[in-house]
Every structure is written in structure tokens, then in C-alpha cells.
Short mmCIF file of C-alpha atoms and ligand atoms in Angstrom, two decimals:
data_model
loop_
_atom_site.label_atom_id
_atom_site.label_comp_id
_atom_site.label_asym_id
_atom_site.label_seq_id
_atom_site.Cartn_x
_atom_site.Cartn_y
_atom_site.Cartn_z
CA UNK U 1044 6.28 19.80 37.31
CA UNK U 1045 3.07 19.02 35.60
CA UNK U 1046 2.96 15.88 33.22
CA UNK U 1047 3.29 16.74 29.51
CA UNK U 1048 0.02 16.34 28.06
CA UNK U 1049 -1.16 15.55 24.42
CA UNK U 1050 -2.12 18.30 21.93
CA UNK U 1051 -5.49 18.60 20.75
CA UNK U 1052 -6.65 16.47 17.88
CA UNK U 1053 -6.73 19.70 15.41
CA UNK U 1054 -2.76 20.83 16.50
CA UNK U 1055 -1.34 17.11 16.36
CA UNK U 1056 -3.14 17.15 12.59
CA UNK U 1057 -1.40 20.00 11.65
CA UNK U 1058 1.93 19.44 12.71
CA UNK U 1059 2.15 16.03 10.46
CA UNK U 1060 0.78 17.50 7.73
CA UNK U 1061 3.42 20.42 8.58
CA UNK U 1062 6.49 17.79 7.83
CA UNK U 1063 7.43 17.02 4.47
CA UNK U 1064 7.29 13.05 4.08
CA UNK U 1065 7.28 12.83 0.25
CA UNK U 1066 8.35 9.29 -0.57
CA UNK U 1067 9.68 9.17 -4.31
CA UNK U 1068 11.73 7.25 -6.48
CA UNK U 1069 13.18 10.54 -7.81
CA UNK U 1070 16.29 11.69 -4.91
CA UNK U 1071 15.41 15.33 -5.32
CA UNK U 1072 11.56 14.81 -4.01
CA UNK U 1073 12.22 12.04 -1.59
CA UNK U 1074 12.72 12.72 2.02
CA UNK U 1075 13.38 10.80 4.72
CA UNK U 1076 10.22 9.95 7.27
CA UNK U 1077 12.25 10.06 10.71
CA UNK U 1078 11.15 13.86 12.29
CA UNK U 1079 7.38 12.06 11.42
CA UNK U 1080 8.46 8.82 13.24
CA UNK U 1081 9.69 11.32 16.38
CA UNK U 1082 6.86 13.25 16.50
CA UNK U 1083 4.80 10.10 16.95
CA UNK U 1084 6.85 8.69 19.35
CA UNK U 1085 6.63 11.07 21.48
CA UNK U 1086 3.17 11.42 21.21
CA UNK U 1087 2.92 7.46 22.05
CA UNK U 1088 5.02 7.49 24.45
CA UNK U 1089 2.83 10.46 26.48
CA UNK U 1090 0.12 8.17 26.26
CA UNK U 1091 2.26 5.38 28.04
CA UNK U 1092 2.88 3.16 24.94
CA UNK U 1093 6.71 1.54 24.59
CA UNK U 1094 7.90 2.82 21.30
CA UNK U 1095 10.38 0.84 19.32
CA UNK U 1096 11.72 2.16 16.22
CA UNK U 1097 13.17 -0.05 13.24
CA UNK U 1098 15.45 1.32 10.78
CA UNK U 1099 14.14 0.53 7.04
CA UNK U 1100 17.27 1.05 4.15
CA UNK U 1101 15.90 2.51 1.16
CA UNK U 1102 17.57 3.70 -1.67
CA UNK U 1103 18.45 7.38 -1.04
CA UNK U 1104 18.08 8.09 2.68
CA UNK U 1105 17.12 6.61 6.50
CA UNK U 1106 13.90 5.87 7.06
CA UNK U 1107 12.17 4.06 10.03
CA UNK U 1108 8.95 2.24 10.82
CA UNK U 1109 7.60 2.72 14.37
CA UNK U 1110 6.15 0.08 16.32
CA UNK U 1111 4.42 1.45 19.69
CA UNK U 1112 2.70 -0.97 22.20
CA UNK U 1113 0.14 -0.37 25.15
CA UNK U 1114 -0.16 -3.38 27.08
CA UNK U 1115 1.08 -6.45 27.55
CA UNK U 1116 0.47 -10.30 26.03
CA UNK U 1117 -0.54 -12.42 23.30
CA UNK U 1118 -2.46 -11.70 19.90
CA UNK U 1119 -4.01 -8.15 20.20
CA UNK U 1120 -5.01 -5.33 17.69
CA UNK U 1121 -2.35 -3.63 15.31
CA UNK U 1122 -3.60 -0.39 14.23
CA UNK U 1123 -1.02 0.28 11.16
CA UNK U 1124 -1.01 3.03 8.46
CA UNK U 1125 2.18 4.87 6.42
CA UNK U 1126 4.07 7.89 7.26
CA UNK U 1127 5.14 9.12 3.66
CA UNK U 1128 2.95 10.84 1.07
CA UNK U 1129 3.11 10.75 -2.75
CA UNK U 1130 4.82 14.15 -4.28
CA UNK U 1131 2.48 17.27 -4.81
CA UNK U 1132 1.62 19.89 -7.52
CA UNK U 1133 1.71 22.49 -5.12
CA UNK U 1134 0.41 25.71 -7.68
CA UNK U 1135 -2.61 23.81 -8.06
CA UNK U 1136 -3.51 23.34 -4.50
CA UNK U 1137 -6.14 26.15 -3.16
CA UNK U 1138 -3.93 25.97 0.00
CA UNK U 1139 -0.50 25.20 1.54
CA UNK U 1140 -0.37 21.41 1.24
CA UNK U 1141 1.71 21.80 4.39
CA UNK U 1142 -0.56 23.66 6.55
CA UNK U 1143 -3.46 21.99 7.81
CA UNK U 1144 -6.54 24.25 6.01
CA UNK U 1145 -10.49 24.05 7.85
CA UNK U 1146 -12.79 24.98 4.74
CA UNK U 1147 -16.08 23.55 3.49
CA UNK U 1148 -16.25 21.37 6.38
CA UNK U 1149 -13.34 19.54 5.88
CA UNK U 1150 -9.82 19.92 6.65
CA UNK U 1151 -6.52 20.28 3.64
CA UNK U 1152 -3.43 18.71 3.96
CA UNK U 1153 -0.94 17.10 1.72
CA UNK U 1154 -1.42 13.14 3.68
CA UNK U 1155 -4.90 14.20 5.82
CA UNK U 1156 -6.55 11.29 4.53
CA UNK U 1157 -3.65 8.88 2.93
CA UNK U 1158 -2.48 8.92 5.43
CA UNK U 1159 -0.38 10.65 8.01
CA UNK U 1160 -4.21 12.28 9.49
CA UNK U 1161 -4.67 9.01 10.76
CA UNK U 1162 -2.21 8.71 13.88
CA UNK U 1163 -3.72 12.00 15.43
CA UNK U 1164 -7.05 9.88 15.22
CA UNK U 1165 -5.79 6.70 16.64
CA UNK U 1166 -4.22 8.98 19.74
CA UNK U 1167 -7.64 10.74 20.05
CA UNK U 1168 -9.28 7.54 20.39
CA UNK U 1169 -7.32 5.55 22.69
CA UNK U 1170 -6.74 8.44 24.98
CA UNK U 1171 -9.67 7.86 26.92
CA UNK U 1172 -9.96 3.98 27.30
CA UNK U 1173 -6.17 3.99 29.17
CA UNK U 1174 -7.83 4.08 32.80
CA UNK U 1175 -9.51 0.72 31.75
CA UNK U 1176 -7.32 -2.54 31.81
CA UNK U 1177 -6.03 -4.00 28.37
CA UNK U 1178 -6.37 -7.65 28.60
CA UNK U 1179 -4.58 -7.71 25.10
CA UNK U 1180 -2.34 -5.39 23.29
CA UNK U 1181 -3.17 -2.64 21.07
CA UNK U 1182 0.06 -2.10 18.74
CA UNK U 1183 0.43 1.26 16.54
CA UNK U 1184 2.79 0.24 13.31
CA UNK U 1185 4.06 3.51 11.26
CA UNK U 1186 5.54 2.63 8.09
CA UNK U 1187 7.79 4.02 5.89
CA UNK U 1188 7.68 4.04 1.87
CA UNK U 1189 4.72 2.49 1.30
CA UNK U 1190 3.81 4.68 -1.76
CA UNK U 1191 7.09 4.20 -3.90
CA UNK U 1192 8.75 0.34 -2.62
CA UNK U 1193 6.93 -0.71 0.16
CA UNK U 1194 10.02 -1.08 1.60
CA UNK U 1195 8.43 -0.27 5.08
CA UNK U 1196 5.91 -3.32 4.82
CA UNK U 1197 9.26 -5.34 3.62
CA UNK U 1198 11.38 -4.75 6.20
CA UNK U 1199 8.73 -5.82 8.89
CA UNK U 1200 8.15 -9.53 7.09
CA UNK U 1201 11.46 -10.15 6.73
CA UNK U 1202 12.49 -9.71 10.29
CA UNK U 1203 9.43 -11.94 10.51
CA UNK U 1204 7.89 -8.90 13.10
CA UNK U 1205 5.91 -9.85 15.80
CA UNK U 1206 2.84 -7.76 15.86
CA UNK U 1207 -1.32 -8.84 16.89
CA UNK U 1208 -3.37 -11.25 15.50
CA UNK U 1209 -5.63 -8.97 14.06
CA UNK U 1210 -4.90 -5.65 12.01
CA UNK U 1211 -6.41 -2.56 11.05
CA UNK U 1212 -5.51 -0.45 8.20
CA UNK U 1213 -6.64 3.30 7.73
CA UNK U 1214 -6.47 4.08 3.94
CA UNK U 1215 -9.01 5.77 2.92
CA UNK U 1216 -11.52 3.57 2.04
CA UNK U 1217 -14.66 5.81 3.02
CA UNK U 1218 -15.54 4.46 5.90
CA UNK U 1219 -16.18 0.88 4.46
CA UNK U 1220 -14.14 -2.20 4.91
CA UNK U 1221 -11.90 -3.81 2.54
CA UNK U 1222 -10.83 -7.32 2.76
CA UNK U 1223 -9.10 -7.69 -0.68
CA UNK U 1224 -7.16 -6.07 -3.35
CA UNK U 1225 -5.23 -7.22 -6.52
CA UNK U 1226 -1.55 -7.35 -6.52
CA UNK U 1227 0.81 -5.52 -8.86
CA UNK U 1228 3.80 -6.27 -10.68
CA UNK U 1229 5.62 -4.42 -12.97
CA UNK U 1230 8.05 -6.05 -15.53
CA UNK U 1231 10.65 -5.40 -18.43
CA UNK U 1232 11.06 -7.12 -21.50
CA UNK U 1233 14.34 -6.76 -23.22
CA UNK U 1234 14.86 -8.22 -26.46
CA UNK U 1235 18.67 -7.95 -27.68
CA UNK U 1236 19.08 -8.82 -31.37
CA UNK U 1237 21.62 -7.39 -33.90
CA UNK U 1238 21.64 -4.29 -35.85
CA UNK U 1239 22.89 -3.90 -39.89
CA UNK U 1240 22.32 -2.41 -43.17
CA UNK U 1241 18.45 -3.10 -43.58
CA UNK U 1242 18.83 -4.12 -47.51
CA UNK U 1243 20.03 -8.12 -46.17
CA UNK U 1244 18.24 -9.33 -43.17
CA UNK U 1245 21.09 -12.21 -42.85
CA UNK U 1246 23.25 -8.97 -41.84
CA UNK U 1247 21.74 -8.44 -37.89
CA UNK U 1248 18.87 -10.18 -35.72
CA UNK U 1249 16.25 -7.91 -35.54
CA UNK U 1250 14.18 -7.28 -32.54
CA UNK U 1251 11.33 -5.95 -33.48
CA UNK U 1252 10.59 -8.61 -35.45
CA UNK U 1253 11.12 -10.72 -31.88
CA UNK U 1254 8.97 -8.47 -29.99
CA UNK U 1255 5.95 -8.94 -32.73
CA UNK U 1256 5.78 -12.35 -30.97
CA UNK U 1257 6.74 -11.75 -27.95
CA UNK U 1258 3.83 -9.66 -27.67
CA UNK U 1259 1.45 -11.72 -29.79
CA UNK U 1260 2.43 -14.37 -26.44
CA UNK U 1261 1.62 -12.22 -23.93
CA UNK U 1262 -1.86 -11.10 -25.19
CA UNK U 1263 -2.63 -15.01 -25.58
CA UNK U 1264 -1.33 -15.29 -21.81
CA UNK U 1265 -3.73 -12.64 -20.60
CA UNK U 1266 -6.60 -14.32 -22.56
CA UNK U 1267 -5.56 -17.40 -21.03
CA UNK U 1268 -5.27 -16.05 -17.63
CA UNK U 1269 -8.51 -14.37 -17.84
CA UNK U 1270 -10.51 -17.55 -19.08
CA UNK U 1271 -8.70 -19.35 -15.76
CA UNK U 1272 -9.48 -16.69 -12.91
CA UNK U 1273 -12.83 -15.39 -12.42
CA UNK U 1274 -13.67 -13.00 -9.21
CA UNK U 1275 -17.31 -11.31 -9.79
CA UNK U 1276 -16.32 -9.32 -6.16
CA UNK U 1277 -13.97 -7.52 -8.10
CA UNK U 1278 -15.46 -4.52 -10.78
CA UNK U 1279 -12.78 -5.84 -13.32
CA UNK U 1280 -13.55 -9.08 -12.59
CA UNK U 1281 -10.23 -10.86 -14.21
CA UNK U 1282 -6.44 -10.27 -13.77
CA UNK U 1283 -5.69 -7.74 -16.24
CA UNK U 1284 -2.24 -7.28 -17.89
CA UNK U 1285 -1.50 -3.70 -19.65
CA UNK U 1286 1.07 -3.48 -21.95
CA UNK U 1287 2.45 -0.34 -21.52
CA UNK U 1288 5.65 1.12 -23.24
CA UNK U 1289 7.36 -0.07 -25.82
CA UNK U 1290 10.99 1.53 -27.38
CA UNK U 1291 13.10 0.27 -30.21
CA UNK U 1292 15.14 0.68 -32.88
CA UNK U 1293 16.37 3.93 -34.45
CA UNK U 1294 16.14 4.35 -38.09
CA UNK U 1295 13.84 2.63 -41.07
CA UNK U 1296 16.73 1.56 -43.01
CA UNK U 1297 18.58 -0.28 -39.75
CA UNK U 1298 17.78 -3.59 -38.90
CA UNK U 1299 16.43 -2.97 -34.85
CA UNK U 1300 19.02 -3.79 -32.50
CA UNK U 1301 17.23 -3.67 -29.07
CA UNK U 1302 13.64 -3.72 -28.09
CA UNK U 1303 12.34 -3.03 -24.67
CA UNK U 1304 8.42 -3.54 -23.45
CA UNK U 1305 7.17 -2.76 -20.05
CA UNK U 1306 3.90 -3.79 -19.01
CA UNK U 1307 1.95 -3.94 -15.37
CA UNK U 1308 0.19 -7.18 -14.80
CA UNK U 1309 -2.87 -6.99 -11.60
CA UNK U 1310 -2.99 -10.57 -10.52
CA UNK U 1311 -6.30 -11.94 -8.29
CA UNK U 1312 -6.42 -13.00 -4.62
CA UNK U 1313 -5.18 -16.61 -4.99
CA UNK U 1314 -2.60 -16.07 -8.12
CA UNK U 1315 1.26 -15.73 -6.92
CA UNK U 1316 3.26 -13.15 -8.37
CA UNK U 1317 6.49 -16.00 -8.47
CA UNK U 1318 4.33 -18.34 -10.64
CA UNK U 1319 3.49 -15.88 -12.81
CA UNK U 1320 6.31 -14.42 -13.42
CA UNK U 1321 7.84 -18.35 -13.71
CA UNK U 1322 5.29 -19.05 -16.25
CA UNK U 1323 6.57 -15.90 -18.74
CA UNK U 1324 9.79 -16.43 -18.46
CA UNK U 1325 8.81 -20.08 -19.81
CA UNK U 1326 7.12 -18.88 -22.65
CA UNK U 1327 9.62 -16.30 -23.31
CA UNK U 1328 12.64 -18.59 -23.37
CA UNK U 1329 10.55 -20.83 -26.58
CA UNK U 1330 10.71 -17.88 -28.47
CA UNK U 1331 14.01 -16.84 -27.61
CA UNK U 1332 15.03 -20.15 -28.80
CA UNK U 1333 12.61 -20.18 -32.43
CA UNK U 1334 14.19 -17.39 -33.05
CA UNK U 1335 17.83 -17.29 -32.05
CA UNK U 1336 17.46 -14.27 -30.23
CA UNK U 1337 18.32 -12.96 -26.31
CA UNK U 1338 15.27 -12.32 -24.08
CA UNK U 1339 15.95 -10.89 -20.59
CA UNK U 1340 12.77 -10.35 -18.21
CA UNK U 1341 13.20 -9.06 -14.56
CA UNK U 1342 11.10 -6.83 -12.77
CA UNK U 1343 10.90 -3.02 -12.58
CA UNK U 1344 10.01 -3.12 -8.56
CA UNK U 1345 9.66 -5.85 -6.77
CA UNK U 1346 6.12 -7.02 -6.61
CA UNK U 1347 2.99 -6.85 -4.22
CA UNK U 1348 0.76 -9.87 -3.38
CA UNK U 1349 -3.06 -9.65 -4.16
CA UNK U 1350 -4.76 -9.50 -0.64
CA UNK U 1351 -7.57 -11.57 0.79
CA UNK U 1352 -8.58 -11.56 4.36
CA UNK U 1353 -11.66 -14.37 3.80
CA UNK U 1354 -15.37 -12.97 4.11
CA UNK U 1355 -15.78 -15.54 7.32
CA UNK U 1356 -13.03 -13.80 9.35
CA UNK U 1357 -14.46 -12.90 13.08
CA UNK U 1358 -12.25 -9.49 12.15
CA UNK U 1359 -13.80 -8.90 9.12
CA UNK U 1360 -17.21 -9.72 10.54
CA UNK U 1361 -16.98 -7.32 13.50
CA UNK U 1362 -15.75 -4.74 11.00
CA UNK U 1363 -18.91 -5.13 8.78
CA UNK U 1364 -20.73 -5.05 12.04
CA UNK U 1365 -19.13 -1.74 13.31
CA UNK U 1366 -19.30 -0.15 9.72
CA UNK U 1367 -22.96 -1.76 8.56
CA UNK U 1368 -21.35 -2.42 5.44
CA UNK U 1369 -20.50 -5.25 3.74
CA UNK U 1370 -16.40 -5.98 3.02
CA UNK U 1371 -15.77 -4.79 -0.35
CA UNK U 1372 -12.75 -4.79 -2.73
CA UNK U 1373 -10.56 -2.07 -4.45
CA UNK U 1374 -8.86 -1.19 -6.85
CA UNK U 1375 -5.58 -0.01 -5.23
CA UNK U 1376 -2.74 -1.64 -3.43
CA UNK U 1377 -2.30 -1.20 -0.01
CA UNK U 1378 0.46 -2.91 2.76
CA UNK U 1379 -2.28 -5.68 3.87
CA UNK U 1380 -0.95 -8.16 1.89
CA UNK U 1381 2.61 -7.55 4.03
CA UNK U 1382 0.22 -7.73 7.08
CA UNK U 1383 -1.43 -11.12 6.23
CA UNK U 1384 2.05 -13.18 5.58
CA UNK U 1385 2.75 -12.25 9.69
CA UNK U 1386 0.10 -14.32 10.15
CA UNK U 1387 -2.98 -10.84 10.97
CA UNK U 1388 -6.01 -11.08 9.60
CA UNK U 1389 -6.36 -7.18 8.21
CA UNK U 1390 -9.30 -5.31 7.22
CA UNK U 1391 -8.43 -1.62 5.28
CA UNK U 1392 -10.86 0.88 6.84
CA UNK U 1393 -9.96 4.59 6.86
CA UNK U 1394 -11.96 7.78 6.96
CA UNK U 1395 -10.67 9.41 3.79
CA UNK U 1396 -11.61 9.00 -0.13
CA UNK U 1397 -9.09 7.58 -2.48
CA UNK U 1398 -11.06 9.74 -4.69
CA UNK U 1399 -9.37 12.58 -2.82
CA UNK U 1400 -6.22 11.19 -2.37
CA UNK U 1401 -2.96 11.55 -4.79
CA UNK U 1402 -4.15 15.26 -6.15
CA UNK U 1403 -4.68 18.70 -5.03
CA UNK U 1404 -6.79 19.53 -2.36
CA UNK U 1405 -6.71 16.10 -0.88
CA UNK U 1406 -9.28 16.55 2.32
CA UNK U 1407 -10.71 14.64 5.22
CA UNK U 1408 -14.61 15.85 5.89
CA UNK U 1409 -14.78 16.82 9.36
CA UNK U 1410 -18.30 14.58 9.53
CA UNK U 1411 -16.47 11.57 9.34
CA UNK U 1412 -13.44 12.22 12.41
CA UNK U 1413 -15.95 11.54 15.58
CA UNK U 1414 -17.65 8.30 13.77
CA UNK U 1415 -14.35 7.00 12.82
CA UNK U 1416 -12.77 7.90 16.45
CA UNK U 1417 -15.97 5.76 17.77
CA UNK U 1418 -15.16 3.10 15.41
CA UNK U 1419 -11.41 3.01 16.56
CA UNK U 1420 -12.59 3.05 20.62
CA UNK U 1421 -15.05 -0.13 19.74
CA UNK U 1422 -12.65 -2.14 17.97
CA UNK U 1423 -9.65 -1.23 20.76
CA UNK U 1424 -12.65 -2.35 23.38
CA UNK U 1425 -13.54 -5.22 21.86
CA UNK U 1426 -9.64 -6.69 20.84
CA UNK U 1427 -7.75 -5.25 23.76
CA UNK U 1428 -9.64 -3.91 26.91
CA UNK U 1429 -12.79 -7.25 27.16
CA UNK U 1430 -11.71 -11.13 27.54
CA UNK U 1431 -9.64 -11.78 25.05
CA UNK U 1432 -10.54 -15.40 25.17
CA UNK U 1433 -14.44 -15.00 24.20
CA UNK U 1434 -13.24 -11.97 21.62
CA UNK U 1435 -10.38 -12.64 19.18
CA UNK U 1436 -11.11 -16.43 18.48
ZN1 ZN J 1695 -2.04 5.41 1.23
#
């Protein structure tokens, strides 16, 4: 019997992008990840890697993150990336977003470059070095959900995961590294007053007329917060806090009842979500109490750390080195955070665009699959296969 080998680059590509991983906070769009997880096992395991798999409990089906190692010991390199994809406007895609597409020298796929495309490159790479000895571990991690809850990400901090000492992250990020990012949370103002015939105030609570300072508060917070943190790496160089929907009320000649706000808040590197979110509630509960009035405040997800992997980092060094480009920041979110509280320092480095990413046609350029294949064989020398001793302090 001949050993089962692994498909070329180009096949394994097209068979991801061929599964439907939508992640979505809507039940009819969301699937579940697993026949992605199996596919990649298998492919791992091929290769020699031991694949474990860890179930992740989301709301509407079973999903699993995938944690495949190749060698044994301490520290070592976690290449890590997510399985799912956001939710596609398939009539204005030029092609199938489920059929791997080679146009205009670059390839189509619904997840090519954010981020399913990535495995296939990570196999490709590390196919070759496996006659060498790994002095430290190189570990895959496949998440799930990491475009709707992050639940993926979750899951591995809270069973407090074991993984490398140093991590890799391939969103697309055009080929450059990325060593921060602002967090996000998303919150819900609810203001519950008293409704009654508008012609005698004394007759309800009205909370409108609550929410008029409520929000006067919050834009005085996000001056406040802006003259307190200051990073010029970022392009908006202060947290920024959006107000973003407001509903309330019914009719002119009712006093409002109920009055709801949701806003997005992008905290800097350095900020905490919980202190934030300690110091509304604070400032919401004086107002509540000026003006006799219920205030609730919780979240609408829960929320994602801003991400820093420090500029002196020998990972984010060699990175820079490998890339010959400084370590930037970005605008979006990615899993690092997640990746830094187990104790990795992570650098986001990926092939693909953002630019490209989360619309129709999303593509990966075929000039950039060798380069970023090299990069992934230097850094998987350099972490796993040379003395670890002289290379990951
Ligand atoms: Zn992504």
C-alpha cells in the first residue's frame, strides 16, 4: 500500500474554500466549522503532526478549534489562524465564492485570504523541513468563530491552553507585521422611565429627557478619554467612542417611556475594557440618581482586549527582519489579544489584503504565496528546527 500523500497546494486551496464555514450571529447563515476542522486534520496528521480537537459551544451549533503539534518540548512556534468566514453577497461575486477561481493572477475564494487559504500554506511550507530535527515544537491552532464571538479564541484562554511561546497570526495584513490593534466593545444603554399624557410632566418619567444627559456624559467621557491616551502609532491616534443607535419613545404627545443607545467604544493598547466599562457605569448611576430614573448598561458581545506585542520583542524583531518592514498597527481586531493572555508573544502577518477581505471577489495574488511560504519555512527554522536555547530567548 503506498502512504497517502498530501494534495497539491492549488487542490488543498480549493477544497476549503469548497466548505461553507460562514460564522454568523443570524442561525440561518451560520454553520458549523467541523468538516473544515476534519479536513485539516487529516491533512496534519499525513504530515505526522498529533491532532487534538477541542469542542467550542456557541450559540446555534458544534464547533471545534484544532490544535495539531509536530514535535516535541518546551516553548515553540504556534502558527494560528480561523476556520470560519464572514457571510457573502454571492450575485455580486464575478465567481462561485465556493470554488477556488485563478484570474488576473490571483486566486477567488470566499476565506482565500481571511483566512481559511492560509492552512494549505502552512502545510506547503512545513512539508519539506520534516526530514530535519525539530528541537522545538511547531503547533498549528484552527479556530472557530472568530468573526462573530470569538468564541474560538475564548474557549482556548479559559482552559488556560498550552500552546508555544511565540505565535504567528495570518490575517491578511499584506505581508507586513502587526504588533498591535485597538480593542472593541460594544454596549447598551437602557434608560426606563415612565410614560403619560404629555400635557403634565408630573404624570410619567421621561427618558428622553434622561438620555439628553446621558449622552451629554458620554461625549465629555470620550473627550476626557482622548485628552488621557495618546498613541501617534495608531492613524486615529486616540480611543474613539461612536455613538451609534439610538430608539425611543412613540408619539409627540406621550411622555417617552424607554430609551435605548448603543454605541462601540475602540479602547488603546494599555486601557482595559473592565475599567472602562466600571468607570460608565459610575457615571451612569449619578444620573440615574439626579434624576430618579432606571439606567441599565451591559454589553452587546462580550468584549476584545486592545493588543500589544512590545516593539523590543525578539519575535517581533525577527518578523521585521524576515518582512523588511517595520511592525505596524491596524485598524481591525484580530484573536492576538486571546494569544498574548497565554502568555505568546504574537505578531499578525498574512499574505492577503484586508482591503480585499469581507466583500466580493475577496483574492489572494498568486505573487505573494512562494514569498510568504519562504517566510513561514524561516520562521519554522529559526523557532523549531535550530537551538532553541540561542533562538527563542
Ligand atoms: Zn480574519
Amino acid at each position: 500500500m503506498s502512504t497517502p500523500v498530501l494534495p497539491p497546494l492549488r487542490d488543498m486551496l480549493a477544497s476549503l474554500i469548497a466548505i461553507n464555514s460562514i460564522s454568523s450571529a443570524s442561525p440561518q447563515l451560520d454553520q458549523s466549522n467541523q468538516p473544515v476542522i476534519h479536513q485539516l486534520a487529516t491533512w496534519f496528521e499525513l504530515l505526522g503532526f498529533k491532532v487534538d480537537l477541542m469542542p467550542v459551544h456557541t450559540a446555534h451549533s458544534k464547533k471545534l478549534n484544532l490544535i495539531a503539534r509536530y514535535g516535541e518540548g518546551h516553548g515553540g512556534l504556534v502558527l494560528a489562524g480561523h476556520t470560519d468566514t464572514v457571510p457573502c453577497d454571492e450575485h455580486l461575486w464575478q465567481s462561485n465564492p465556493f470554488q477556488l477561481t485563478e484570474r488576473d493572477n490571483a486566486y477567488f475564494g470566499l476565506g482565500i485570504c481571511d483566512m481559511k487559504g492560509f492552512f494549505p500554506l502552512i502545510l506547503e511550507a512545513v512539508k519539506p523541513l520534516l526530514s530535519q530535527k525539530f528541537q522545538c515544537p511547531l503547533i498549528v491552532v484552527a479556530t472557530a468563530d472568530e468573526e462573530t464571538s470569538m468564541d474560538g479564541a475564548r474557549a482556548l484562554v479559559e482552559a488556560q491552553q498550552k500552546l508555544g511561546r511565540f505565535a504567528l497570526i495570518g490575517e491578511p495584513t499584506n505581508m507586513k507585521p502587526i504588533n498591535m490593534h485597538k480593542g472593541i466593545m460594544m454596549e447598551r444603554v437602557v434608560i426606563h422611565g415612565s410614560s403619560g399624557h404629555s400635557s403634565d410632566p408630573s404624570l410619567g418619567n421621561n427618558a428622553l429627557d434622561a438620555m439628553y444627559y446621558v449622552l451629554g456624559d458620554l461625549i465629555q467621557f470620550r473627550q476626557q478619554l482622548a485628552k488621557q491616551f495618546n498613541n501617534p502609532l495608531f492613524t486615529v491616534p486616540s480611543p474613539t467612542m461612536n455613538l451609534g443607535c439610538i430608539h425611543g419613545g412613540d408619539n409627540p404627545n406621550r411622555i417617552c417611556g424607554s430609551c435605548e443607545l448603543a454605541f462601540d467604544l475602540r479602547p488603546l493598547p494599555g486601557m482595559s475594557t473592565e475599567n472602562l466599562r466600571e468607570s460608565i457605569q459610575k457615571r451612569l448611576a449619578l444620573i440615574a440618581e439626579q434624576h430618579s430614573i432606571d439606567i441599565e448598561f451591559n454589553p452587546l458581545f462580550p468584549s476584545v482586549e486592545a493588543f500589544e506585542t512590545p516593539a523590543q520583542s525578539p519575535f517581533v524583531q525577527f518578523c521585521q527582519q524576515l518582512t523588511q518592514h517595520e511592525a505596524e498597527s491596524v485598524a481591525f481586531a484580530t484573536e492576538a489579544p486571546f494569544l498574548n493572555a497565554l502568555g505568546m508573544d504574537t505578531v499578525v502577518l498574512g499574505p492577503g489584503d484586508i482591503a480585499k477581505a469581507h466583500q466580493p471577489d475577496e483574492c489572494l495574488p498568486l505573487s505573494r504565496i512562494n514569498p510568504f511560504i519562504k517566510i513561514l519555512q524561516r520562521l519554522i527554522h529559526h523557532y523549531c528546527i535550530t537551538s532553541p536555547n540561542v533562538q527563542t530567548t
